[in-house]
Amino acid sequence: MKILLHTPHAEDAPEWIAALERALPAAHVRRWSPGDTAEADYAVLWRPPAELFVRRDNLRAMFVLGAGVDALLALERRAPGTLPSGVPLVRLEDAGMAEQMAEYAIYAALRYMRRFDEYELAQRENAGAAPWRPLEPHARDAFHIGVMGLGMLGAHVAKRLADLGLSVRGYSRSKKTIEGVTTFAGASALPTFLDGLKLVVNLLPSTPDTEGILNRDLFARLAQGAYLVNLARGTHLVEAHLIEALDTGRLAAATLDVFAQEPLPAAHPFWRMPRVTITPHISALTLREPAVRQIARKIEALARGETIGGIVDLDRGY
């Protein structure tokens, strides 16, 4: 069995190769390099170049080292036929990411509900000079949270927030049922879902239909002084509209883990906005060992002729 590996950082490759060969003792794993068109049975990929797919029609499956496959689908949109026809594209299903994402969302929700962000700002700006003044926290029963996207990650995040006794709504393309969460489905239900939300957590898949969905029209439907947490993709957010909403007070603050350009350029205004909290795309990191175990199980299942989960519908984009 021959496995082709692509990771953007060369220093990561030896550990991925070793982990895959431990999990699949019959496998020979090599890191792809430019000009490599040698035979492979499977590809394990993260943000590969289009060149990697030259002469790859004999692949049995392609595994993505993440839950999102937007980078690969963008290659196909720019140059149809880049991805080998008929080869299953398989995303990771959790592999330790869902709980990381829930921890991030819970932290952001409690930070804003209890107004810890305002205490942090006061400390930075006043350094003890301001009066010692407690702030009235947002009323729990009025702090309505909306989770946009109820796939594997979003459903887990919504459930974990609801388990804390918070008021949680969920929005998805198709109808979902989650204990403790009021769910909405389809574009026609989006306005009702958004109405009066105090905090929005975005976990939508990145598709042409969701690009720019976090915009001034969406912000206008939220409660005055609402909060935004974007954990999905930077392309979901119209950055200029967020800056406008923060400047006018339509939104009170935002926590952003993803950006249209990553790393975020040093000159970007978000760095200088005290009501914007930035993290470097770390809300749910791929954990090597759980990811490798999942990929190995799926390769073994495919070899037995079994059906596996996580196969991407290329038309839907997830």
Coordinates of C-alpha atoms in Angstrom, one line a residue:
M1 CA 0.0 0.0 0.0
K2 CA 1.4 3.4 -1.1
I3 CA 0.3 6.6 0.7
L4 CA 1.1 10.1 -0.5
L5 CA 1.3 12.7 2.2
H6 CA 1.1 16.5 1.8
T7 CA 1.5 18.9 4.7
P8 CA 2.4 22.6 4.2
H9 CA 5.3 22.4 6.7
A10 CA 8.1 20.1 6.0
E11 CA 9.1 19.8 9.6
D12 CA 5.7 18.1 10.4
A13 CA 6.1 15.4 7.7
P14 CA 8.3 12.8 9.6
E15 CA 5.9 12.6 12.5
W16 CA 2.9 12.1 10.2
I17 CA 4.8 9.5 8.2
A18 CA 5.8 7.6 11.3
A19 CA 2.3 7.7 12.8
L20 CA 0.7 6.5 9.5
E21 CA 3.2 3.6 9.2
R22 CA 2.6 2.6 12.8
A23 CA -1.2 2.5 12.2
L24 CA -0.8 0.8 8.9
P25 CA 2.2 -1.5 9.0
A26 CA 1.8 -2.6 5.4
A27 CA 1.9 0.9 4.1
H28 CA 4.8 2.9 2.6
V29 CA 4.2 6.6 3.2
R30 CA 6.1 9.3 1.3
R31 CA 5.9 13.1 1.4
W32 CA 4.9 14.6 -1.9
S33 CA 7.4 17.0 -3.5
P34 CA 7.1 19.0 -6.8
G35 CA 7.4 16.7 -9.8
D36 CA 6.3 13.6 -7.9
T37 CA 3.8 11.8 -10.2
A38 CA 4.7 8.3 -8.9
E39 CA 1.9 5.8 -8.2
A40 CA -0.1 6.0 -4.9
D41 CA -3.1 4.2 -3.5
Y42 CA -4.2 6.9 -1.1
A43 CA -3.5 10.6 -0.5
V44 CA -3.5 12.3 2.9
L45 CA -3.6 16.0 2.4
W46 CA -3.8 19.5 3.8
R47 CA -3.9 22.4 1.4
P48 CA -2.1 20.7 -1.5
P49 CA -1.2 22.5 -4.7
A50 CA -3.1 21.6 -8.0
E51 CA 0.2 20.0 -9.3
L52 CA -0.1 17.2 -6.8
F53 CA -3.2 15.8 -8.6
V54 CA -1.5 15.3 -12.0
R55 CA -1.9 11.6 -13.0
R56 CA -3.8 10.7 -9.8
D57 CA -6.9 9.1 -11.3
N58 CA -5.9 5.7 -9.8
L59 CA -6.2 6.9 -6.2
R60 CA -8.6 4.9 -4.2
A61 CA -9.4 7.8 -1.8
M62 CA -8.2 11.2 -0.7
F63 CA -8.2 12.1 3.0
V64 CA -8.2 15.7 4.2
L65 CA -6.4 16.5 7.5
G66 CA -9.3 18.6 8.7
A67 CA -13.1 18.9 8.8
G68 CA -13.1 21.6 6.1
V69 CA -12.5 20.9 2.5
D70 CA -12.9 24.4 1.0
A71 CA -9.3 24.7 -0.1
L72 CA -9.6 21.6 -2.3
L73 CA -13.0 22.6 -3.7
A74 CA -11.6 26.1 -4.5
L75 CA -8.9 24.4 -6.6
E76 CA -11.6 22.5 -8.5
R77 CA -13.7 25.7 -9.0
R78 CA -10.8 27.6 -10.4
A79 CA -9.8 24.7 -12.7
P80 CA -12.5 22.1 -13.2
G81 CA -11.0 18.6 -13.5
T82 CA -8.2 19.3 -11.1
L83 CA -9.5 16.7 -8.6
P84 CA -9.4 13.2 -10.0
S85 CA -12.8 12.1 -11.2
G86 CA -14.6 9.5 -9.1
V87 CA -12.1 9.4 -6.3
P88 CA -13.8 9.9 -2.9
L89 CA -12.8 13.0 -0.9
V90 CA -13.0 12.2 2.8
R91 CA -12.9 14.7 5.6
L92 CA -12.1 14.1 9.2
E93 CA -15.0 13.4 11.5
D94 CA -14.2 15.0 14.8
A95 CA -10.8 13.3 15.7
G96 CA -10.7 15.5 18.8
M97 CA -11.8 18.7 17.2
A98 CA -15.4 19.0 18.4
E99 CA -14.6 19.3 22.1
Q100 CA -11.8 21.9 21.3
M101 CA -14.3 23.9 19.4
A102 CA -16.9 23.6 22.2
E103 CA -14.3 24.8 24.7
Y104 CA -13.5 27.9 22.6
A105 CA -17.2 28.7 22.1
I106 CA -18.0 28.3 25.8
Y107 CA -15.1 30.5 26.8
A108 CA -16.3 33.2 24.4
A109 CA -19.9 33.0 25.5
L110 CA -19.2 33.2 29.2
R111 CA -16.6 35.9 28.7
Y112 CA -19.2 38.1 27.0
M113 CA -22.2 37.2 29.2
R114 CA -20.3 38.0 32.4
R115 CA -18.6 41.0 30.7
F116 CA -15.1 39.8 31.4
D117 CA -14.0 41.4 28.1
E118 CA -15.0 44.8 29.5
Y119 CA -13.1 44.2 32.7
E120 CA -10.0 43.3 30.6
L121 CA -10.4 46.5 28.5
A122 CA -10.8 48.7 31.6
Q123 CA -7.6 47.1 33.2
R124 CA -5.6 47.8 30.0
E125 CA -6.8 51.3 29.5
N126 CA -6.9 52.6 33.1
A127 CA -4.2 50.5 34.9
G128 CA -5.9 51.0 38.2
A129 CA -6.8 54.6 37.8
A130 CA -10.5 54.1 37.2
P131 CA -13.0 53.5 40.1
W132 CA -13.4 49.9 41.3
R133 CA -16.8 49.3 39.6
P134 CA -18.6 46.0 39.2
L135 CA -20.6 45.6 35.9
E136 CA -24.1 44.1 35.8
P137 CA -23.7 40.8 33.8
H138 CA -26.1 40.1 31.0
A139 CA -29.2 38.3 32.2
R140 CA -28.8 34.6 31.4
D141 CA -32.4 34.2 30.2
A142 CA -32.0 37.1 27.7
F143 CA -28.6 36.1 26.5
H144 CA -29.8 34.2 23.4
I145 CA -27.0 32.3 21.6
G146 CA -27.2 31.2 17.9
V147 CA -25.0 28.6 16.4
M148 CA -24.8 28.8 12.6
G149 CA -24.0 25.4 11.1
L150 CA -25.0 22.2 12.8
G151 CA -22.6 19.7 11.2
M152 CA -20.4 17.5 13.3
L153 CA -18.7 20.4 15.0
G154 CA -21.6 22.8 15.2
A155 CA -24.0 20.3 16.7
H156 CA -21.6 19.4 19.4
V157 CA -21.0 23.1 20.2
A158 CA -24.7 23.9 20.4
K159 CA -25.3 20.9 22.7
R160 CA -22.5 21.8 25.0
L161 CA -23.7 25.4 25.3
A162 CA -27.2 24.2 26.0
D163 CA -25.9 21.8 28.7
L164 CA -24.8 24.9 30.6
G165 CA -28.4 26.0 30.8
L166 CA -27.9 28.7 28.2
S167 CA -30.6 29.7 25.6
V168 CA -29.3 28.2 22.4
R169 CA -30.7 28.2 18.8
G170 CA -29.2 26.3 15.9
Y171 CA -29.3 27.0 12.2
S172 CA -28.5 24.6 9.3
R173 CA -29.4 24.0 5.7
S174 CA -31.4 20.9 6.5
K175 CA -33.5 20.1 9.6
K176 CA -31.6 18.9 12.7
T177 CA -32.8 17.9 16.1
I178 CA -30.5 18.6 19.1
E179 CA -31.6 18.1 22.7
G180 CA -32.0 21.5 24.4
V181 CA -31.5 23.5 21.2
T182 CA -34.2 25.2 19.2
T183 CA -33.3 24.5 15.6
F184 CA -34.1 26.3 12.3
A185 CA -33.5 25.1 8.8
G186 CA -33.3 26.7 5.3
A187 CA -32.8 30.2 4.1
S188 CA -36.4 31.2 4.8
A189 CA -35.9 30.5 8.5
L190 CA -32.7 32.5 8.8
P191 CA -34.3 35.8 9.8
T192 CA -36.4 34.1 12.5
F193 CA -33.3 32.3 13.8
L194 CA -31.3 35.6 14.0
D195 CA -34.0 37.8 15.5
G196 CA -32.8 39.2 18.9
L197 CA -29.7 37.0 19.2
K198 CA -27.2 38.4 21.6
L199 CA -24.3 36.2 20.4
V200 CA -23.7 34.4 17.1
V201 CA -21.2 31.5 16.8
N202 CA -20.4 30.8 13.1
L203 CA -19.6 27.2 12.2
L204 CA -21.1 27.1 8.7
P205 CA -19.3 25.2 6.0
S206 CA -17.4 27.3 3.5
T207 CA -19.4 27.2 0.2
P208 CA -20.2 29.8 -2.5
D209 CA -23.6 30.2 -0.9
T210 CA -22.2 31.1 2.6
E211 CA -19.5 33.5 1.4
G212 CA -20.0 36.9 3.0
I213 CA -23.0 35.7 5.0
L214 CA -21.8 37.6 8.1
N215 CA -22.6 41.1 6.8
R216 CA -24.5 44.2 7.8
D217 CA -27.9 42.7 6.9
L218 CA -27.3 39.8 9.3
F219 CA -25.9 42.1 12.0
A220 CA -29.1 44.3 11.8
R221 CA -31.3 41.4 12.8
L222 CA -29.4 40.7 16.0
A223 CA -30.0 42.4 19.4
Q224 CA -28.4 45.8 19.8
G225 CA -24.9 45.4 21.1
A226 CA -24.7 41.7 20.1
Y227 CA -21.5 39.7 19.9
L228 CA -19.9 37.7 17.0
V229 CA -17.7 34.6 17.3
N230 CA -16.3 33.4 13.9
L231 CA -14.8 29.9 14.1
A232 CA -15.4 28.7 10.6
R233 CA -13.7 30.6 7.7
G234 CA -12.7 34.1 7.1
T235 CA -14.6 34.2 3.8
H236 CA -17.9 34.1 5.7
L237 CA -17.2 37.6 7.1
V238 CA -17.4 40.9 5.3
E239 CA -14.7 42.6 7.4
A240 CA -15.7 46.1 6.4
H241 CA -19.2 45.5 7.7
L242 CA -17.9 44.2 11.0
I243 CA -15.8 47.3 11.5
E244 CA -18.8 49.5 10.7
A245 CA -21.0 47.5 13.1
L246 CA -18.5 47.9 15.9
D247 CA -17.9 51.6 15.2
T248 CA -21.7 52.3 15.4
G249 CA -22.3 50.1 18.4
R250 CA -24.6 47.7 16.4
L251 CA -22.2 45.0 17.7
A252 CA -20.4 45.3 21.0
A253 CA -17.4 43.0 20.3
A254 CA -16.2 40.1 18.2
T255 CA -13.9 37.2 18.7
L256 CA -12.3 36.0 15.4
D257 CA -10.2 32.8 14.9
V258 CA -10.3 32.9 11.1
F259 CA -9.6 35.6 8.5
A260 CA -9.8 36.2 4.8
Q261 CA -6.0 36.4 4.8
E262 CA -3.9 34.3 7.2
P263 CA -1.7 35.1 8.9
L264 CA -3.6 38.4 9.5
P265 CA -1.4 41.2 8.0
A266 CA 0.3 43.4 10.6
A267 CA -1.4 46.5 9.1
H268 CA -4.9 45.1 9.4
P269 CA -7.2 47.3 11.5
F270 CA -8.4 44.4 13.6
W271 CA -5.1 44.4 15.4
R272 CA -5.8 48.0 16.7
M273 CA -9.5 47.5 17.6
P274 CA -9.8 46.9 21.4
R275 CA -13.2 45.2 21.0
V276 CA -11.9 42.6 18.6
T277 CA -10.2 39.5 20.1
I278 CA -7.9 37.6 17.7
T279 CA -6.6 34.1 17.8
P280 CA -4.4 32.4 15.1
H281 CA -6.8 29.8 13.7
I282 CA -6.5 27.5 16.8
S283 CA -10.1 26.9 17.8
A284 CA -9.8 23.2 16.8
L285 CA -6.4 21.9 15.9
T286 CA -6.0 18.5 14.1
L287 CA -4.7 16.0 16.7
R288 CA -2.2 13.7 15.0
E289 CA -2.9 10.4 16.7
P290 CA -6.7 10.5 16.6
A291 CA -6.6 11.7 13.0
V292 CA -4.3 8.9 12.0
R293 CA -6.3 6.3 13.8
Q294 CA -9.5 7.5 12.0
I295 CA -7.8 7.5 8.6
A296 CA -6.3 4.1 9.1
R297 CA -9.7 2.6 10.1
K298 CA -11.3 4.0 7.0
I299 CA -8.5 2.8 4.7
E300 CA -8.9 -0.7 6.2
A301 CA -12.7 -0.5 5.8
L302 CA -12.4 0.6 2.1
A303 CA -10.0 -2.4 1.6
R304 CA -12.8 -4.7 2.9
G305 CA -15.3 -3.1 0.5
E306 CA -17.2 -1.3 3.3
T307 CA -18.9 2.0 3.3
I308 CA -17.2 4.8 5.3
G309 CA -18.4 8.1 6.7
G310 CA -17.0 11.6 6.0
I311 CA -17.2 11.4 2.2
V312 CA -17.7 14.9 0.8
D313 CA -20.6 15.7 -1.5
L314 CA -18.7 17.9 -4.0
D315 CA -21.9 19.6 -5.2
R316 CA -22.9 20.7 -1.6
G317 CA -19.3 21.4 -0.6
Y318 CA -19.3 19.4 2.6

